[in-house]
XYZ file of C-alpha atoms in Angstrom:
703
model
C 0.000 0.000 0.000
C 1.459 3.327 -1.077
C 0.852 6.745 0.351
C -0.016 8.919 -2.620
C 1.389 12.251 -1.727
C 2.765 15.299 -3.467
C 4.442 17.984 -1.399
C 3.917 20.424 -4.243
C 0.140 20.273 -4.327
C -0.717 19.775 -0.672
C 1.897 20.383 1.964
C 5.595 19.766 2.167
C 7.201 17.130 4.323
C 9.351 19.925 5.749
C 6.180 21.774 6.721
C 4.888 18.717 8.555
C 8.152 18.339 10.403
C 7.997 22.005 11.409
C 4.466 21.512 12.703
C 5.510 18.562 14.832
C 8.461 20.562 16.085
C 6.192 23.431 17.049
C 4.435 21.252 19.582
C 7.498 19.318 20.675
C 7.699 21.409 23.814
C 4.348 20.030 24.824
C 5.538 16.492 24.262
C 8.923 16.952 25.945
C 7.550 17.498 29.425
C 7.662 14.119 31.174
C 4.711 12.791 33.063
C 5.085 13.884 36.653
C 3.150 12.860 39.686
C 0.835 15.773 39.105
C -0.055 15.004 35.488
C 0.553 11.285 35.169
C -2.019 9.228 33.300
C -3.500 6.497 35.518
C -1.455 3.350 35.029
C -3.756 1.325 37.260
C -7.452 1.638 36.558
C -8.533 -1.045 39.013
C -9.914 1.659 41.250
C -11.599 3.494 38.388
C -15.294 2.717 38.199
C -16.875 2.325 34.744
C -18.941 5.452 34.409
C -22.207 6.220 32.675
C -22.367 8.542 29.649
C -20.456 11.786 30.183
C -22.443 14.963 29.586
C -20.896 16.850 26.664
C -21.931 20.471 26.168
C -19.382 21.746 23.644
C -16.814 20.507 21.174
C -14.419 18.082 22.812
C -11.144 17.622 20.950
C -8.963 17.048 24.010
C -9.270 13.264 24.175
C -5.661 12.699 25.130
C -5.451 9.473 27.089
C -8.746 8.072 25.815
C -8.918 8.364 22.004
C -7.736 5.455 19.910
C -6.946 7.497 16.782
C -6.290 11.096 15.811
C -9.418 11.238 13.651
C -12.181 10.740 16.203
C -14.038 13.237 18.337
C -17.249 14.425 19.971
C -19.281 17.590 19.604
C -21.891 18.603 22.171
C -25.220 20.398 21.910
C -23.874 23.807 22.885
C -21.596 24.043 19.858
C -23.965 22.218 17.510
C -26.778 24.691 18.152
C -24.525 27.720 17.949
C -23.835 27.079 14.253
C -25.867 28.982 11.638
C -27.105 26.250 9.279
C -29.110 26.118 6.069
C -30.286 22.506 6.404
C -30.492 19.871 9.143
C -27.720 17.698 7.741
C -25.162 20.484 8.133
C -24.786 19.462 11.773
C -22.418 16.843 10.333
C -20.077 19.574 9.126
C -18.616 19.608 12.644
C -16.749 16.498 11.437
C -13.387 17.787 10.103
C -13.370 17.815 6.302
C -16.988 16.691 5.877
C -19.248 18.759 3.592
C -23.040 18.547 3.255
C -24.742 19.967 0.148
C -27.846 19.408 -1.978
C -28.421 18.912 -5.700
C -32.200 18.686 -5.646
C -35.190 19.542 -3.459
C -34.381 19.991 0.223
C -36.655 17.079 1.093
C -34.242 14.714 -0.631
C -31.262 13.167 1.173
C -28.207 15.426 1.146
C -25.004 14.991 -0.821
C -22.024 14.182 1.422
C -18.296 14.647 0.789
C -15.365 13.577 2.964
C -11.806 12.278 2.551
C -11.798 12.475 -1.243
C -15.192 10.780 -1.580
C -18.258 12.083 -3.316
C -20.430 9.927 -1.078
C -23.528 10.663 -3.166
C -26.336 10.242 -0.612
C -24.318 8.282 1.958
C -22.268 5.420 0.512
C -19.004 4.777 2.417
C -19.819 6.933 5.442
C -21.815 5.120 8.115
C -24.392 7.146 10.028
C -26.519 6.183 13.006
C -28.914 7.836 15.402
C -29.365 6.339 18.869
C -28.029 3.026 17.584
C -30.342 2.924 14.562
C -28.529 2.668 11.201
C -29.446 5.440 8.758
C -27.710 4.130 5.614
C -30.151 2.168 3.444
C -28.711 -0.801 1.544
C -30.337 -1.789 -1.764
C -32.141 1.531 -1.960
C -34.377 2.686 -4.790
C -32.290 5.798 -5.480
C -28.792 4.696 -4.513
C -26.811 2.373 -2.289
C -26.346 3.773 1.218
C -29.098 6.444 0.967
C -28.991 8.485 4.192
C -31.778 10.987 4.811
C -31.276 13.352 7.776
C -34.228 15.632 7.057
C -36.227 14.054 9.891
C -33.852 15.581 12.448
C -35.040 18.349 14.768
C -31.750 20.134 15.568
C -33.007 21.451 18.925
C -33.220 17.865 20.225
C -29.722 16.713 19.221
C -27.530 16.230 22.286
C -24.163 15.297 20.769
C -22.355 13.954 17.735
C -19.609 11.330 17.874
C -17.466 10.707 14.809
C -14.725 8.303 13.731
C -12.921 8.666 10.409
C -11.120 5.802 8.698
C -11.375 2.012 8.803
C -9.703 1.520 12.185
C -12.772 1.245 14.408
C -14.336 -2.213 14.989
C -17.682 -0.613 15.909
C -18.040 0.756 12.353
C -19.037 -1.835 9.762
C -20.853 -1.527 6.439
C -20.609 1.827 4.640
C -17.735 2.813 6.932
C -14.705 2.946 4.621
C -14.449 6.728 5.023
C -15.619 6.527 8.649
C -18.842 7.065 10.531
C -20.805 9.282 12.875
C -23.577 8.774 15.400
C -26.111 11.300 16.636
C -27.527 11.137 20.148
C -30.711 12.882 21.272
C -31.472 14.547 24.572
C -33.399 12.689 27.275
C -34.817 15.655 29.207
C -35.257 19.408 28.895
C -34.576 21.718 31.805
C -37.514 23.882 30.704
C -40.242 23.539 28.066
C -39.792 25.770 25.026
C -41.547 27.044 21.948
C -39.826 28.532 18.910
C -41.052 30.325 15.802
C -38.901 30.876 12.699
C -39.766 33.144 9.795
C -37.732 34.301 6.844
C -37.448 35.065 3.194
C -38.576 32.671 0.461
C -41.588 31.472 2.388
C -39.843 30.093 5.460
C -42.228 29.349 8.309
C -41.235 26.974 11.095
C -42.538 26.123 14.531
C -40.826 23.787 16.973
C -41.408 23.056 20.615
C -40.966 20.522 23.331
C -40.834 19.771 27.000
C -40.269 17.060 29.538
C -41.931 16.099 32.761
C -41.650 13.516 35.477
C -44.025 10.606 34.848
C -43.985 7.785 37.342
C -40.393 6.809 38.037
C -39.051 8.251 34.795
C -38.868 11.280 32.517
C -41.084 11.805 29.489
C -39.677 13.979 26.683
C -41.843 15.145 23.804
C -41.320 17.536 20.916
C -42.296 18.342 17.373
C -41.664 20.515 14.348
C -43.635 21.784 11.361
C -41.842 23.554 8.538
C -42.755 25.176 5.239
C -40.236 26.562 2.776
C -40.380 27.557 -0.898
C -36.783 28.588 -1.527
C -35.509 31.146 -4.050
C -36.436 28.926 -6.999
C -38.665 29.959 -9.895
C -40.689 26.865 -9.041
C -41.526 27.004 -5.331
C -40.166 23.961 -3.495
C -43.221 23.836 -1.247
C -41.483 21.836 1.452
C -44.035 20.653 3.981
C -42.238 18.908 6.806
C -43.754 17.402 9.962
C -41.552 15.726 12.523
C -42.031 14.611 16.121
C -40.537 12.506 18.872
C -41.350 11.149 22.294
C -38.935 9.522 24.725
C -39.385 7.909 28.111
C -36.298 7.247 30.251
C -36.194 5.646 33.664
C -33.943 3.857 36.100
C -30.851 4.801 38.116
C -27.548 5.715 36.475
C -26.310 2.149 36.921
C -29.271 0.590 35.065
C -30.860 3.028 32.654
C -33.715 2.311 30.204
C -35.087 4.395 27.348
C -37.858 4.040 24.776
C -37.831 6.427 21.803
C -40.478 6.968 19.140
C -39.916 9.193 16.107
C -42.169 10.194 13.209
C -41.507 12.216 10.047
C -43.325 13.068 6.822
C -42.290 15.462 4.073
C -43.349 16.540 0.596
C -41.524 18.815 -1.880
C -40.934 19.974 -5.433
C -37.421 19.330 -6.747
C -35.200 21.882 -8.410
C -32.521 19.547 -9.696
C -29.187 20.582 -11.195
C -29.534 22.431 -14.511
C -27.273 22.684 -17.599
C -25.104 25.769 -17.784
C -25.953 26.311 -21.454
C -29.631 26.783 -20.589
C -28.727 29.555 -18.140
C -26.171 31.162 -20.465
C -28.696 31.274 -23.325
C -31.360 32.790 -21.113
C -33.679 29.797 -21.521
C -34.012 29.644 -17.734
C -32.816 31.792 -14.866
C -30.089 30.826 -12.404
C -32.803 29.451 -10.101
C -34.897 27.932 -12.863
C -35.476 24.308 -13.842
C -35.976 22.169 -16.934
C -38.623 19.726 -15.681
C -41.082 21.507 -13.399
C -42.789 18.261 -12.348
C -39.867 16.708 -10.409
C -40.446 16.194 -6.712
C -40.968 13.668 -3.997
C -42.443 12.541 -0.707
C -40.872 10.594 2.144
C -41.869 9.180 5.497
C -39.952 7.654 8.381
C -41.327 6.105 11.578
C -39.225 4.379 14.196
C -39.500 2.820 17.637
C -36.359 1.951 19.566
C -35.368 0.928 23.048
C -32.092 0.878 24.930
C -30.745 -0.434 28.220
C -27.417 0.436 29.801
C -26.162 -1.448 32.834
C -23.039 -0.083 34.547
C -21.108 -2.327 36.884
C -17.979 -1.822 38.951
C -15.757 -2.881 36.029
C -18.154 -3.405 33.134
C -20.746 -1.701 30.954
C -23.497 -3.499 29.025
C -25.477 -1.741 26.270
C -28.483 -3.288 24.532
C -30.387 -1.535 21.743
C -33.333 -2.741 19.677
C -35.102 -0.871 16.897
C -37.742 -1.021 14.210
C -37.990 1.440 11.309
C -40.574 1.994 8.596
C -39.323 4.080 5.662
C -41.013 5.171 2.405
C -39.740 7.238 -0.528
C -41.566 8.260 -3.711
C -39.192 10.287 -5.915
C -39.459 11.830 -9.405
C -36.269 13.039 -11.139
C -35.042 14.066 -14.579
C -31.331 14.733 -15.077
C -30.923 14.262 -18.863
C -34.239 15.892 -19.917
C -34.868 14.605 -23.497
C -31.785 12.494 -24.206
C -33.370 9.030 -23.949
C -36.934 9.900 -24.959
C -37.216 12.992 -27.194
C -41.013 13.004 -26.978
C -41.971 12.215 -23.389
C -38.743 13.155 -21.700
C -36.441 11.255 -19.340
C -38.267 11.664 -16.027
C -38.278 8.555 -13.863
C -39.980 7.500 -10.647
C -38.116 5.631 -7.905
C -39.890 3.869 -5.062
C -38.459 2.456 -1.862
C -40.701 1.068 0.863
C -39.162 -1.004 3.623
C -39.278 -2.196 7.197
C -36.098 -2.626 9.240
C -35.605 -4.644 12.414
C -32.346 -4.768 14.335
C -30.463 -5.305 17.595
C -27.116 -4.051 18.928
C -25.396 -5.518 21.978
C -22.086 -4.265 23.383
C -20.277 -5.416 26.518
C -17.189 -3.679 27.903
C -15.162 -5.439 30.579
C -12.093 -4.177 32.435
C -9.458 -6.764 33.247
C -5.854 -6.996 34.430
C -3.495 -9.384 32.666
C 0.263 -9.596 32.157
C 0.748 -6.652 34.450
C -1.361 -4.327 32.287
C -4.880 -2.968 32.387
C -7.193 -3.948 29.526
C -10.622 -2.761 28.431
C -12.157 -5.515 26.319
C -15.268 -4.799 24.252
C -17.343 -7.399 22.438
C -20.318 -6.492 20.296
C -23.081 -7.720 18.018
C -24.850 -5.594 15.388
C -27.593 -7.136 13.278
C -30.306 -5.773 11.004
C -32.818 -7.153 8.530
C -34.286 -5.038 5.729
C -37.620 -6.178 4.288
C -37.937 -4.132 1.086
C -41.367 -4.767 -0.354
C -41.762 -1.741 -2.637
C -38.678 -1.305 -4.798
C -39.429 0.128 -8.208
C -38.085 2.127 -11.141
C -40.628 3.523 -13.619
C -40.512 5.866 -16.611
C -42.856 8.813 -16.178
C -44.049 11.959 -17.886
C -45.242 14.730 -15.565
C -45.348 12.125 -12.760
C -47.579 9.776 -14.805
C -46.087 6.316 -15.365
C -45.939 4.947 -18.889
C -43.342 2.154 -18.536
C -41.729 0.002 -15.850
C -37.988 -0.643 -15.906
C -38.063 -3.060 -12.974
C -39.785 -3.848 -9.697
C -38.355 -6.030 -6.937
C -38.883 -7.404 -3.479
C -35.705 -7.824 -1.461
C -34.831 -9.312 1.898
C -31.353 -8.462 3.102
C -29.752 -9.298 6.433
C -26.417 -8.147 7.769
C -24.804 -9.293 11.021
C -21.517 -8.090 12.429
C -19.542 -9.420 15.387
C -16.653 -7.368 16.697
C -14.121 -7.408 19.502
C -11.708 -4.752 20.682
C -9.006 -4.835 23.339
C -7.518 -1.575 24.548
C -4.432 -2.250 26.621
C -2.460 0.233 28.711
C 1.050 -1.222 28.841
C 2.550 1.738 30.665
C 1.754 5.330 31.514
C 2.792 6.309 27.965
C 1.935 3.377 25.679
C -1.457 1.981 24.716
C -2.565 -0.432 22.008
C -5.979 -1.074 20.507
C -6.489 -4.359 18.678
C -9.779 -5.051 16.939
C -11.407 -7.678 14.790
C -14.731 -7.543 12.969
C -16.585 -10.290 11.076
C -19.663 -9.577 8.954
C -22.049 -11.937 7.177
C -24.780 -10.999 4.687
C -27.650 -12.763 2.958
C -29.461 -11.379 -0.095
C -32.786 -12.539 -1.490
C -34.203 -10.873 -4.618
C -37.573 -11.513 -6.238
C -37.669 -9.514 -9.465
C -40.375 -8.912 -12.064
C -37.925 -10.568 -14.477
C -37.277 -14.091 -13.130
C -33.781 -14.148 -14.638
C -32.825 -11.306 -12.260
C -34.148 -13.098 -9.184
C -32.016 -15.161 -6.884
C -30.164 -15.327 -3.601
C -26.631 -14.797 -2.470
C -24.547 -14.713 0.669
C -21.153 -13.365 1.603
C -18.885 -12.841 4.597
C -15.817 -10.762 5.331
C -13.325 -10.374 8.197
C -11.728 -7.017 8.994
C -8.784 -6.714 11.421
C -7.892 -3.270 12.822
C -5.201 -1.883 15.114
C -3.829 1.300 16.649
C -0.718 2.088 18.645
C -0.786 5.170 20.883
C 2.130 6.989 22.492
C 1.349 9.622 25.151
C 4.493 11.423 26.314
C 2.475 13.951 28.337
C -1.003 15.217 28.987
C -0.397 17.791 26.247
C 0.374 15.527 23.302
C -0.464 12.102 21.938
C 0.723 10.266 18.794
C -1.125 7.558 16.857
C -0.390 4.891 14.277
C -3.555 3.220 12.950
C -4.466 0.766 10.217
C -7.173 -1.641 9.264
C -9.556 -3.179 6.796
C -13.139 -2.185 6.079
C -15.813 -2.829 3.461
C -19.051 -1.740 1.902
C -21.911 -3.854 0.639
C -23.279 -3.608 -2.869
C -26.921 -3.458 -3.874
C -28.545 -6.905 -3.562
C -29.994 -6.587 -7.065
C -26.488 -6.284 -8.469
C -25.533 -9.623 -6.915
C -28.290 -11.559 -8.734
C -28.725 -9.602 -11.977
C -28.189 -11.336 -15.343
C -30.111 -9.059 -17.752
C -29.952 -5.262 -17.869
C -33.637 -4.356 -17.467
C -33.266 -1.104 -19.428
C -31.474 -2.494 -22.511
C -32.067 -6.249 -22.389
C -28.313 -6.858 -22.706
C -26.464 -9.371 -20.520
C -25.328 -7.839 -17.223
C -22.374 -8.753 -15.060
C -22.974 -9.512 -11.399
C -21.032 -7.635 -8.730
C -19.299 -8.825 -5.589
C -21.680 -8.540 -2.623
C -18.982 -7.098 -0.338
C -16.071 -4.889 -1.402
C -12.851 -4.647 0.601
C -11.163 -1.416 1.671
C -7.855 -0.984 3.472
C -6.397 2.130 5.052
C -3.888 3.577 7.442
C -3.024 6.851 9.118
C -0.505 8.519 11.344
C -1.599 11.404 13.509
C -1.222 13.442 16.620
C -3.370 15.281 19.110
C -1.955 18.274 20.966
C -2.959 20.812 23.602
C 0.121 23.091 23.577
C -1.563 25.974 25.408
C -4.601 26.263 27.608
C -7.835 26.099 25.633
C -6.235 25.020 22.333
C -6.896 21.558 20.894
C -5.283 20.476 17.608
C -5.206 17.240 15.637
C -3.138 16.421 12.569
C -3.796 13.318 10.486
C -2.101 11.874 7.401
C -4.190 9.078 5.920
C -4.431 6.711 2.970
C -7.252 4.453 1.762
C -7.648 1.895 -1.026
C -10.858 0.274 -2.277
C -10.908 -2.864 -4.398
C -13.821 -1.458 -6.383
C -16.524 1.156 -6.241
C -19.082 -0.943 -8.100
C -22.505 0.410 -7.322
C -26.069 -0.316 -8.342
C -27.366 2.823 -10.088
C -30.985 3.322 -9.163
C -31.447 5.852 -11.962
C -30.781 3.128 -14.546
C -31.776 -0.061 -12.741
C -28.382 -1.711 -13.333
C -24.793 -1.793 -12.091
C -22.127 0.743 -12.973
C -18.581 -0.650 -12.869
C -15.603 1.203 -11.445
C -12.056 -0.067 -10.939
C -10.035 0.033 -7.746
C -9.349 3.447 -6.242
C -6.697 5.040 -4.048
C -7.028 8.097 -1.842
C -4.684 9.915 0.490
C -4.771 13.179 2.346
C -4.083 15.307 5.375
C -6.472 16.934 7.839
C -5.599 19.604 10.382
C -8.323 20.456 12.911
C -8.069 23.189 15.563
C -10.388 24.310 18.319
C -9.481 27.200 20.640
C -11.359 28.579 23.632
C -9.146 31.445 24.855
C -11.748 32.680 27.350
C -15.088 31.311 28.546
C -17.780 32.015 25.986
C -15.464 32.507 23.011
C -14.725 29.586 20.674
C -12.626 29.648 17.519
C -12.240 26.677 15.194
C -10.432 26.126 11.899
C -10.238 22.851 9.978
C -8.428 22.285 6.690
C -8.505 19.064 4.713
C -6.616 18.074 1.560
C -7.265 14.898 -0.401
C -5.961 13.233 -3.536
C -8.210 10.619 -5.180
C -7.221 8.522 -8.189
C -8.173 5.306 -9.942
C -5.596 2.657 -9.084
C -4.822 2.220 -12.792
C -5.346 4.805 -15.533
C -8.479 4.184 -17.559
C -9.189 5.096 -21.180
C -10.601 8.449 -20.055
C -8.076 9.250 -17.342
C -7.279 8.492 -13.705
C -9.152 11.143 -11.728
C -12.325 10.408 -9.768
C -15.146 12.825 -10.696
C -16.594 14.724 -7.767
C -13.734 13.990 -5.365
C -13.166 17.151 -3.321
C -9.492 18.042 -3.099
C -9.496 20.728 -0.407
C -11.946 21.993 2.184
C -11.585 24.837 4.653
C -14.066 25.348 7.481
C -13.651 28.002 10.167
C -15.781 29.910 12.622
C -16.095 32.075 15.688
C -18.790 31.596 18.340
C -19.554 34.008 21.173
C -21.839 32.667 23.921
C -20.910 34.530 27.127
C -23.619 33.074 29.348
C -27.213 31.990 29.721
C -28.431 35.562 29.169
C -27.125 38.403 27.057
C -25.987 38.808 23.462
C -24.468 35.984 21.432
C -23.310 35.461 17.881
C -21.520 33.229 15.410
C -19.725 33.611 12.106
C -18.817 30.657 9.872
C -16.886 30.232 6.644
C -16.842 27.183 4.364
C -14.611 27.031 1.300
C -14.678 24.212 -1.261
C -11.768 24.181 -3.669
C -11.896 23.147 -7.292
C -12.154 19.427 -8.073
C -12.289 17.210 -11.196
C -15.630 16.651 -12.931
C -14.383 14.101 -15.469
C -11.672 11.452 -15.422
C -9.087 13.315 -17.510
C -9.333 16.405 -15.242
C -9.970 18.697 -18.223
C -13.220 19.941 -16.676
C -13.077 21.096 -13.079
C -15.648 22.493 -10.682
C -15.529 26.152 -9.726
C -14.503 27.099 -6.202
C -17.224 27.958 -3.729
C -17.058 30.053 -0.554
C -19.958 30.622 1.833
C -20.187 32.780 4.956
C -23.113 32.478 7.405
C -23.741 34.511 10.557
C -25.933 34.523 13.670
C -26.707 37.328 16.109
C -29.095 37.187 19.022
C -29.977 38.146 22.574
C -31.465 36.185 25.484
C -33.407 37.763 28.346
C -33.973 36.466 31.862
C -37.710 36.583 31.115
C -37.244 33.470 28.950
C -37.279 35.131 25.535
C -34.542 34.775 22.915
C -34.509 36.731 19.669
C -32.116 35.599 16.964
C -31.293 36.676 13.400
C -29.492 34.365 10.968
C -27.948 35.764 7.804
C -27.167 33.036 5.261
C -24.674 33.595 2.444
C -23.556 36.906 3.937
C -21.470 37.816 0.876
C -24.251 36.814 -1.542
C -21.808 34.480 -3.301
C -22.893 32.992 -6.629
C -21.283 29.607 -6.038
C -22.725 26.128 -6.524
C -23.708 23.517 -3.982
C -22.615 20.849 -6.427
C -21.417 20.521 -10.032
C -21.417 17.652 -12.528
C -20.303 17.143 -16.110
C -22.346 14.791 -18.298
C -24.436 14.581 -21.477
C -27.987 15.881 -21.594
C -30.392 17.054 -24.269
C -32.780 19.977 -24.435
C -35.573 20.163 -26.998
C -34.233 20.943 -30.461
C -30.677 19.815 -29.715
C -28.869 16.970 -31.550
C -30.128 13.467 -30.734
C -26.756 12.532 -29.226
C -27.099 15.347 -26.682
C -24.566 17.901 -25.494
C -21.721 17.452 -22.989
C -22.154 20.210 -20.459
C -21.589 21.297 -16.896
C -24.649 20.898 -14.682
C -24.946 22.637 -11.334
C -27.226 23.382 -8.419
C -26.619 26.928 -7.136
C -26.241 27.926 -3.513
C -29.140 29.969 -2.242
C -28.693 33.756 -2.320
C -28.322 35.948 0.748
C -31.343 35.741 3.002
C -32.274 36.556 6.563
C -34.150 34.343 8.986
C -35.561 35.396 12.344
C -36.467 33.256 15.312
C -38.186 33.923 18.617
C -37.843 31.352 21.386
C -39.735 31.263 24.672
C -38.748 28.997 27.541
C -41.201 28.407 30.373
């Protein structure tokens, strides 16, 4: 495995050495009796979940890699955001955008991946997996629109393939969202803004019997700046009941979500340049969709003197009805290329994790064993050709049953006050059953894969820690691709794909706290995938891709010089290439090469004025394999300003796209056809613009 690196286009080796030298003073101070890490944890009781209120990057002595962290509610809610999924942008180097209606799952980018709607980055909420395998629109579909940001308690993230807890879809890493259990005071909030924004959210908690009942909900309407109003109509709610002492805690969580919208998909640049449509116009005014998600989950945590047991069980019902048209009149000059994708499924699953402290060979060990299993019963999986949302042909319909079970074990051993090791092993097994409308595409399959992982940690002081990590990961492919024999769109023979695809990666990194309030991490990483074969829901067949290689560097900084003032700055560089040059080149379209995210947050106390300012810069990146067409750079600045009174009122103003930048959320290069153009279509750049400057106001009342 090679580390693909160029000092000319990212950062010089000399520069890295200088950075390490800059914090060497922090590392040179030996561990004294006053700052020594505990070598003997026999007297340390296994604790319940720690309450996290802000961004925690100082995990020296506990983190297993340089690329993991936690962000608490205080910092999550202080960020001015355009959409719910942008909470994930607290993960260094991760970008969340949109190429269609805001009711659709977001586009995600991290570590040189265009993750589309979620492939290769695992996401969970309260133990429930959010990535959807064998999905009607695309493998790994991850919709975060059901989130109510006011009820998110913390975010935990892990990048890379070095974490045994992260299985399918986790080649680039993973993140998990946790929700609050109680509210100190009930609240109601009203949002209003330009482009038809109207939002109401509220919630409260009260003591019921021996436990706490939390309840909350949100309704939202938004049209956007588009010539065709998006008409988002979102309804979301949750209820949670928690009971039991800290040593044996139970929780039952119910969530419900429904949404409907018109889509303003990416549009060809030539249509805008010719004045056929405006910058916020569209080609097919009938695109749109509707989605629903309902879930019921339960959890139990038992904390012993030297052990912790976690049990989670969940059931999810998810529906999507989506209409899209990306090529307009290329395939069908008369009726157009609109298509309808359906995905209706039920999911059942269980997670069990047991952590046990033990002493062996003169060292302390924390041994974790876990089970993660889920079954997807997909009974409404369809791809249809439509005109103005009216079906006139069926490409394929399927019923799929897919199960995935992962067993993992991890041993974290503290060999001395300065040296730790983390050894992990994960084994996953999958079964696929497909019943297709074309019998030749029906069938069953099964596959298994084993993924070892390891990290070595050196902690010379409480101010610095160094990591060496490596491991194997994987992602699953669409079940239909594992049984297909005939391309349903063309009738040509189709090649089956491997059910599970291997990835392997490694990183070296460090975590430093050279001065009070400053937390920095530096990571150099590399990742290889055997293949990025995916089932393309837009076409009903598989799209082959050869092996790929990615490498990069991420520098993340968080500084709290005084209470109430937080400053963060993250920069990420990545280089993504096909392992072998293809006929069209070696670059991977859509792979972001550099990302800069920075911000300032001022929250001096419970009452008084507060504010935030954030910047996000996306550098240019290749749109086609030979790198001759590249995306334009994009820079966005968002700001918040507000005041809280002791009477319980908070007034806040959010200014999005402060500089009124004319950038794009996302850009593609492909062939499409407008009416009157040649039958073969036109190669063009297609983009979805960022929304123009707009102001949003909110009034919150706590009781």
